[in-house]
PDB file of C-alpha atoms in Angstrom:
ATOM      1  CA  UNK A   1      20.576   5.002 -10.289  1.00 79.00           C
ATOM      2  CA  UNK A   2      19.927   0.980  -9.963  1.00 91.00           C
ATOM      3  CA  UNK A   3      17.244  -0.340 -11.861  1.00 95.00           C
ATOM      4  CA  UNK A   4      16.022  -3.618 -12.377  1.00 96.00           C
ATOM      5  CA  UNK A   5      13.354  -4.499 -14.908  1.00 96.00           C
ATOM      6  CA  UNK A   6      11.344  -7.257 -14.718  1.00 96.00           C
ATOM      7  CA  UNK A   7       8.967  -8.914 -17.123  1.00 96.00           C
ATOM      8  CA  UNK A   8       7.818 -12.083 -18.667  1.00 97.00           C
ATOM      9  CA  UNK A   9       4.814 -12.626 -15.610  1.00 97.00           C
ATOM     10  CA  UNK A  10       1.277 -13.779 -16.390  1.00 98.00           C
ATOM     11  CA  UNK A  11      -1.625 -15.993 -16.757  1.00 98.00           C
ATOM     12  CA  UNK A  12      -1.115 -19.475 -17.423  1.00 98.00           C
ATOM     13  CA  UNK A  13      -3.179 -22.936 -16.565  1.00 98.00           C
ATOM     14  CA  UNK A  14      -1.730 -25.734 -14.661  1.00 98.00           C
ATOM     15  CA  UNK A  15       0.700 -27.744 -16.274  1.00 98.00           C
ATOM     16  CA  UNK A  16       1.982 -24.818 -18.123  1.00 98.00           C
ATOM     17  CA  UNK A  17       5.059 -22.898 -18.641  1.00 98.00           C
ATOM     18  CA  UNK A  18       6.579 -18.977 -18.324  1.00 98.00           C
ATOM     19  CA  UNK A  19      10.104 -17.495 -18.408  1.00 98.00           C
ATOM     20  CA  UNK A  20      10.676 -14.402 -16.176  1.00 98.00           C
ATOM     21  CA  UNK A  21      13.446 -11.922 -17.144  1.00 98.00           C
ATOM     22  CA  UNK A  22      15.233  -9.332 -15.084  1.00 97.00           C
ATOM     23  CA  UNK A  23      17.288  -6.871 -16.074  1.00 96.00           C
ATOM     24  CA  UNK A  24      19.765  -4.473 -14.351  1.00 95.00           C
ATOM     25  CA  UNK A  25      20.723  -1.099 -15.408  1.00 95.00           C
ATOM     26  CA  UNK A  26      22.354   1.883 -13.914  1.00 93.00           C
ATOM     27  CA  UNK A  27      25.739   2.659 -12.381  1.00 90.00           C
ATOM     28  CA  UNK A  28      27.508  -0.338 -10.344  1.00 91.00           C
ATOM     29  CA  UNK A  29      31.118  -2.505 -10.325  1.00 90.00           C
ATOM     30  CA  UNK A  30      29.359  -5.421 -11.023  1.00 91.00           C
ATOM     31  CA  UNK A  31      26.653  -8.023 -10.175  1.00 93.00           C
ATOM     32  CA  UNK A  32      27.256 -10.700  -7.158  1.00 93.00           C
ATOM     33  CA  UNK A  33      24.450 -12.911  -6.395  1.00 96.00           C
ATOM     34  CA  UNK A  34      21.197 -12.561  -8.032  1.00 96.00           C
ATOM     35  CA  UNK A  35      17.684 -14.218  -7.710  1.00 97.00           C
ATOM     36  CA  UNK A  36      14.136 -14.241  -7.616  1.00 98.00           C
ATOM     37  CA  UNK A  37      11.964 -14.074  -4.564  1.00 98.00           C
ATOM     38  CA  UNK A  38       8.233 -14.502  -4.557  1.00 98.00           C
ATOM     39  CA  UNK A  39       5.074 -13.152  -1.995  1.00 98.00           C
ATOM     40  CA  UNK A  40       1.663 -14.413  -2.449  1.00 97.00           C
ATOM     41  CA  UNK A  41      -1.271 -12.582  -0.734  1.00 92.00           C
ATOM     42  CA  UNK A  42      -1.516 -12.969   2.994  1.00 94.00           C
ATOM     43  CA  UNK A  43       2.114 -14.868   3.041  1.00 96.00           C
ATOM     44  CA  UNK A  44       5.967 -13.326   3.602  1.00 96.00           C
ATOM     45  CA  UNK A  45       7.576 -13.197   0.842  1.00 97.00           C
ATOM     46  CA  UNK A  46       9.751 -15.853   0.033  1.00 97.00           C
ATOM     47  CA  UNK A  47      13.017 -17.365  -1.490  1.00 97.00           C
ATOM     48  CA  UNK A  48      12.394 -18.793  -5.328  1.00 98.00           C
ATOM     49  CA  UNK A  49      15.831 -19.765  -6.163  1.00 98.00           C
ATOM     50  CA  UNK A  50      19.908 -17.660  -6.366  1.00 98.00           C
ATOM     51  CA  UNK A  51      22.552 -17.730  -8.755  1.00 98.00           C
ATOM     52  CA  UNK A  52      26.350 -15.830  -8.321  1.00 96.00           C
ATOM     53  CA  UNK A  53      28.320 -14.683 -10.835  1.00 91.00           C
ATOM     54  CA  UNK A  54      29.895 -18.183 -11.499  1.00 90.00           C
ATOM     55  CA  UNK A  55      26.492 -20.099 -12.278  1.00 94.00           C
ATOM     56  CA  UNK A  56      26.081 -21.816  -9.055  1.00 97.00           C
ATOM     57  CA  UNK A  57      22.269 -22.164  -7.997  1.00 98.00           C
ATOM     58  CA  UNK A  58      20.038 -22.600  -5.199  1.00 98.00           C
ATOM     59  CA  UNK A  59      16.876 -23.488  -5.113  1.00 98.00           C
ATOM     60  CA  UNK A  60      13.327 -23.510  -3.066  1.00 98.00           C
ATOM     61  CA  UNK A  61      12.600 -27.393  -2.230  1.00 98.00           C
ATOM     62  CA  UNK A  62       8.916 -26.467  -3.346  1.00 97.00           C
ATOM     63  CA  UNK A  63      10.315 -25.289  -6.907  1.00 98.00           C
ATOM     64  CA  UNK A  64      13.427 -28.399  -7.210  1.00 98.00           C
ATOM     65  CA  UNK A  65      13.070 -30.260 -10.690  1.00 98.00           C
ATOM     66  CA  UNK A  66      10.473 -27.857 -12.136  1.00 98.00           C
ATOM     67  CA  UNK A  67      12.236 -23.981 -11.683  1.00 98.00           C
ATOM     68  CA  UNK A  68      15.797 -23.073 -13.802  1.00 98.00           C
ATOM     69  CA  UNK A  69      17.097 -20.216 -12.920  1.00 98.00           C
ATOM     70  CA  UNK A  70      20.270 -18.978 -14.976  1.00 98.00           C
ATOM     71  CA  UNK A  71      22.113 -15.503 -16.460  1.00 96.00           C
ATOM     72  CA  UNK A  72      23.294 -13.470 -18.699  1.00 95.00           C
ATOM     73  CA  UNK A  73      26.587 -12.096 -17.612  1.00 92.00           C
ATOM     74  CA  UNK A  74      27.221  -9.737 -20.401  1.00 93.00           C
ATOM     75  CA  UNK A  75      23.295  -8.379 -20.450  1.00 94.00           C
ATOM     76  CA  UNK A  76      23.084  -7.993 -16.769  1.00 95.00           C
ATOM     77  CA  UNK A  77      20.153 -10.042 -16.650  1.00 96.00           C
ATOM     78  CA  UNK A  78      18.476 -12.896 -14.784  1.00 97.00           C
ATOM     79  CA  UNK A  79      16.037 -15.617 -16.129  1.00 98.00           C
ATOM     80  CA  UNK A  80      13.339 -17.975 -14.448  1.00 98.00           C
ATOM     81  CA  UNK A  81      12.350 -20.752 -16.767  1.00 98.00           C
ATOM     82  CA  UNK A  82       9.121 -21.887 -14.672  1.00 98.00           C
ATOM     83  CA  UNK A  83       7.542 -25.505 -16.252  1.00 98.00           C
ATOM     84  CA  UNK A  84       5.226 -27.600 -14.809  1.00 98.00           C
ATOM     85  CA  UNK A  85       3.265 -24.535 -13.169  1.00 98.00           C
ATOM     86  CA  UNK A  86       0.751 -25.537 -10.092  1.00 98.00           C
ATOM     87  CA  UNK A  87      -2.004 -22.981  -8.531  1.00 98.00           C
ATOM     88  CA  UNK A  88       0.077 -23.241  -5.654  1.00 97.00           C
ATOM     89  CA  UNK A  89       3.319 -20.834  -7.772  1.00 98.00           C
ATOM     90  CA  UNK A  90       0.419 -18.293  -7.753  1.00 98.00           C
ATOM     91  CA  UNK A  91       2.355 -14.915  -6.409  1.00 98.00           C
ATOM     92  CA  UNK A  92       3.823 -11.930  -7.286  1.00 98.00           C
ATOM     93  CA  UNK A  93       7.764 -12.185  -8.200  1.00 98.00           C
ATOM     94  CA  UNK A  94      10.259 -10.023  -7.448  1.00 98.00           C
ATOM     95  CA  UNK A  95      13.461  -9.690  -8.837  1.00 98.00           C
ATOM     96  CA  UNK A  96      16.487  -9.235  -6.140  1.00 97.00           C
ATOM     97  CA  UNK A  97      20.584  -8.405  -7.206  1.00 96.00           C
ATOM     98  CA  UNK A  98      23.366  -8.060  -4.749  1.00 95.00           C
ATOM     99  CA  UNK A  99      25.494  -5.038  -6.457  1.00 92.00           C
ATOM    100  CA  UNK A 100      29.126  -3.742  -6.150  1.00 91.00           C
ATOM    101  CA  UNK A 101      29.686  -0.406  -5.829  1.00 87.00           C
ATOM    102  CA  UNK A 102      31.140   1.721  -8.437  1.00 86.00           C
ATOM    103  CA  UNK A 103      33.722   3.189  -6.391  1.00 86.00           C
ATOM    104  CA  UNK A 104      33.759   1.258  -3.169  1.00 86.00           C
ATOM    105  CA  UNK A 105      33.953  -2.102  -4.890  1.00 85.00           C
ATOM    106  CA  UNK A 106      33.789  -4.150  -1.505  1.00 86.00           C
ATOM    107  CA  UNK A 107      30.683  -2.304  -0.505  1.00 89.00           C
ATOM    108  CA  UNK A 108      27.384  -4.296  -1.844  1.00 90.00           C
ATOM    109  CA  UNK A 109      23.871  -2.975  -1.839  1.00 92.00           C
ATOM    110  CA  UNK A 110      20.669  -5.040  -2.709  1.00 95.00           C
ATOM    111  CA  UNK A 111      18.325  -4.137  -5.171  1.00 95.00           C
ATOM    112  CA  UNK A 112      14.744  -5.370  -6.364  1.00 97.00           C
ATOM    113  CA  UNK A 113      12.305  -5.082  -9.179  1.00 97.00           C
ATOM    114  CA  UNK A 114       8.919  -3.867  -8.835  1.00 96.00           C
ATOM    115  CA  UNK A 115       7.358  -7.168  -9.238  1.00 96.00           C
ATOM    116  CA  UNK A 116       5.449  -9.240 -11.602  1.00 97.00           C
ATOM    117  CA  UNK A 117       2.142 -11.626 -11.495  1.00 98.00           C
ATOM    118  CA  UNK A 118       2.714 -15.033 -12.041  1.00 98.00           C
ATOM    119  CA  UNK A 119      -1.148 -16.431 -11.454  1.00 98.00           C
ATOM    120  CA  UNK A 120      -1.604 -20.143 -12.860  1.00 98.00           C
ATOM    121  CA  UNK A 121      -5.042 -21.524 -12.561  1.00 97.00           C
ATOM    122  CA  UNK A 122      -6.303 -25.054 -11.695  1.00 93.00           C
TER     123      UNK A 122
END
């Protein structure tokens, strides 16, 4: 009954800038640790950057000074501010939350979005 919903992806030249949103939905305590992964063709898919429920962050070294990820506690949602875009953030990026269960509060399942394109062009 977990859905997250993903959206902001597209086509942008180097240099440039998007801002990915996620948002969760359904039945669940509560949101732990979310983030954004991404997998570019040929390549495993990989970690973008976290944030828990208290604003702490971690980031990919590749994505350090140029990625912000933050949330939205109250909307159940997850951003990616994404500036200074290079060819190389070309990939497909997924969405991930750590959730609570409704009932079993200590019991926490992981959840991810379908995906969206990020493709930035030289």
């Amino acid at each position: 009954q977990v859905q997250l919903v993903e959206s902001g992806g597209g086509l942008v030249q180097a240099g440039g800038s998007l801002r990915l949103s996620c948002a969760a939905s359904g039945s669940f305590f509560s949101i732990n640790t979310m983030g954004w992964y991404r997998q570019a063709p040929g390549k495993q898919r990989e970690l973008v950057a976290t944030i828990t429920t208290g604003g702490s962050t971690n980031y990919a070294d590749s994505v350090k000074g140029r990625f912000t990820i933050s949330r939205d506690n109250v909307k159940n949602t997850v951003y990616l501010q994404m500036n200074s875009l290079k060819p190389e953030d070309t990939a497909a990026y997924y969405c991930n939350a750590n959730l609570a269960d409704l009932i079993l509060k200590g019991i926490y399942s992981s959840y991810w979005g379908q995906g969206t394109q990020v493709t930035v062009s030289s």
